[in-house]
CSV table of C-alpha atoms in Angstrom, one decimal:
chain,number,residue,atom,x,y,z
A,5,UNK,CA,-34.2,-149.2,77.0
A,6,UNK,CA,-35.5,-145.6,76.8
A,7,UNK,CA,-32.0,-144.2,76.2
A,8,UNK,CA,-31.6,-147.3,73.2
A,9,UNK,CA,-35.0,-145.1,71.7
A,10,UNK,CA,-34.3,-141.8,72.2
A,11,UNK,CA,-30.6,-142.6,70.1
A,12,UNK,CA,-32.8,-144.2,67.6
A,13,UNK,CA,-34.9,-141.0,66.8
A,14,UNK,CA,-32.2,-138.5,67.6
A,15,UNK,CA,-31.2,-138.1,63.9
A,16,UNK,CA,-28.3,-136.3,62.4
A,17,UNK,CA,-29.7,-132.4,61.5
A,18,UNK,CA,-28.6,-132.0,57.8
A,19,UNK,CA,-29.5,-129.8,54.8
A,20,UNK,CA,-32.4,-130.8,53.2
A,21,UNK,CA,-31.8,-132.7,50.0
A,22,UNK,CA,-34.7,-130.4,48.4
A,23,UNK,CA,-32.9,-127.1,48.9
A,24,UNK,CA,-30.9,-125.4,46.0
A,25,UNK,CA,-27.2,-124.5,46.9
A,26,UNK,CA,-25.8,-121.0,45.3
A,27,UNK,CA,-22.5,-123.0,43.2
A,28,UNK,CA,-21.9,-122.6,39.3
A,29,UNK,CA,-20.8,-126.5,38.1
A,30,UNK,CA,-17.6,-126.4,39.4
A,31,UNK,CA,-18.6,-126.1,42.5
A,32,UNK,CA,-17.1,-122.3,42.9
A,33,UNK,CA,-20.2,-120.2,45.4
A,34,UNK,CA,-22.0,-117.8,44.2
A,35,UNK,CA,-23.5,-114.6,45.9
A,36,UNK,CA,-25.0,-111.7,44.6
A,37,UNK,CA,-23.6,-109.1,42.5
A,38,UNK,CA,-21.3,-112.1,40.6
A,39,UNK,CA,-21.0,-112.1,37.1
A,40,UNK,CA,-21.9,-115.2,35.3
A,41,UNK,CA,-22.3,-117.4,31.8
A,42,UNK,CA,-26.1,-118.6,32.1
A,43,UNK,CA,-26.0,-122.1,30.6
A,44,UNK,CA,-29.7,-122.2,30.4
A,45,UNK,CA,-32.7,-119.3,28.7
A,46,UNK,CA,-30.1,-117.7,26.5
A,47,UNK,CA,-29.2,-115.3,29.2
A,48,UNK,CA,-25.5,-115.4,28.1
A,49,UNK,CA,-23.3,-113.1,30.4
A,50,UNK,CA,-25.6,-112.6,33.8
A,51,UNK,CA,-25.5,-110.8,37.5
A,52,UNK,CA,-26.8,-112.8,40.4
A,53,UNK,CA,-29.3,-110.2,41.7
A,54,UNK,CA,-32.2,-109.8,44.7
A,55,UNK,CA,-35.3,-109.2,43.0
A,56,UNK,CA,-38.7,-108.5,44.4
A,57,UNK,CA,-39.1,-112.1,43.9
A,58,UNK,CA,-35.7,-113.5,45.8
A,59,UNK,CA,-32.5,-114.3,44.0
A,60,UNK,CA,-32.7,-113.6,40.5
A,61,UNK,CA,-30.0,-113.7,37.1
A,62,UNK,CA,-30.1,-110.9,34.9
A,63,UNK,CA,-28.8,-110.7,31.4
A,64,UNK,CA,-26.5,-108.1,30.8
A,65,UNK,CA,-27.2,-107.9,27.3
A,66,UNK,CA,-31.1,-108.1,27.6
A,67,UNK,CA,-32.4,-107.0,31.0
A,68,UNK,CA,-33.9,-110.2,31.0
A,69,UNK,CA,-34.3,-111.6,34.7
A,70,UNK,CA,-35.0,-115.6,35.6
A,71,UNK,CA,-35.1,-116.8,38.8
A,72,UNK,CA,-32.3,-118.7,40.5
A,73,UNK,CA,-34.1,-121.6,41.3
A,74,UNK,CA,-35.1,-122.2,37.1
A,75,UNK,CA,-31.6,-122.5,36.9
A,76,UNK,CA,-30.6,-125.4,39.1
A,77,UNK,CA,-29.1,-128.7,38.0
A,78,UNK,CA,-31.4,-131.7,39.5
A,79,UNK,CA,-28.7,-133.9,39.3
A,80,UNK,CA,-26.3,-131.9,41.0
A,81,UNK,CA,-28.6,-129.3,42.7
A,82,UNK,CA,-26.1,-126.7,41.3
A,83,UNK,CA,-26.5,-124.0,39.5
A,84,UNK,CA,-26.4,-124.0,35.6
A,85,UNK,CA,-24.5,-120.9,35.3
A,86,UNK,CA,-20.4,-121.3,35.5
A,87,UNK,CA,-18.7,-118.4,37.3
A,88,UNK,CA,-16.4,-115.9,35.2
């Protein structure tokens, strides 16, 4: 009977559903120093950077910087950005 409970609350060790994961919407990864189209902010052409923040986009034509995690789909829990 003990073994029957320790299987019971031996769960399966996953991501958590919470956590944002580094892919443009079609599922192509990201990592730092890409270039990007920012869907969202009016970024238009971006680079994934590490700010003093964490992972930031930066427009190329602006300077301006938003983090990555302003950018995720909730639906998807992608990112909003497509991959060029």
């Amino acid at each position: 009977m003990a073994t029957w409970f320790s299987r019971l609350f031996q769960g399966k060790k996953s991501i958590p559903s919470h956590e944002p994961i580094l892919v443009d919407l079609h599922g192509q990864p990201i990592k730092v120093g890409d270039e990007v189209e920012a869907l969202r902010y009016e970024l238009g052409i971006a680079v994934l950077v590490n700010g003093p923040d964490g992972l930031e986009y930066q427009s190329v034509t602006t300077g301006e910087k938003v983090s990555f995690l302003r950018m995720v789909d909730a639906a998807t829990r992608f990112q909003k950005v497509i991959k060029r």
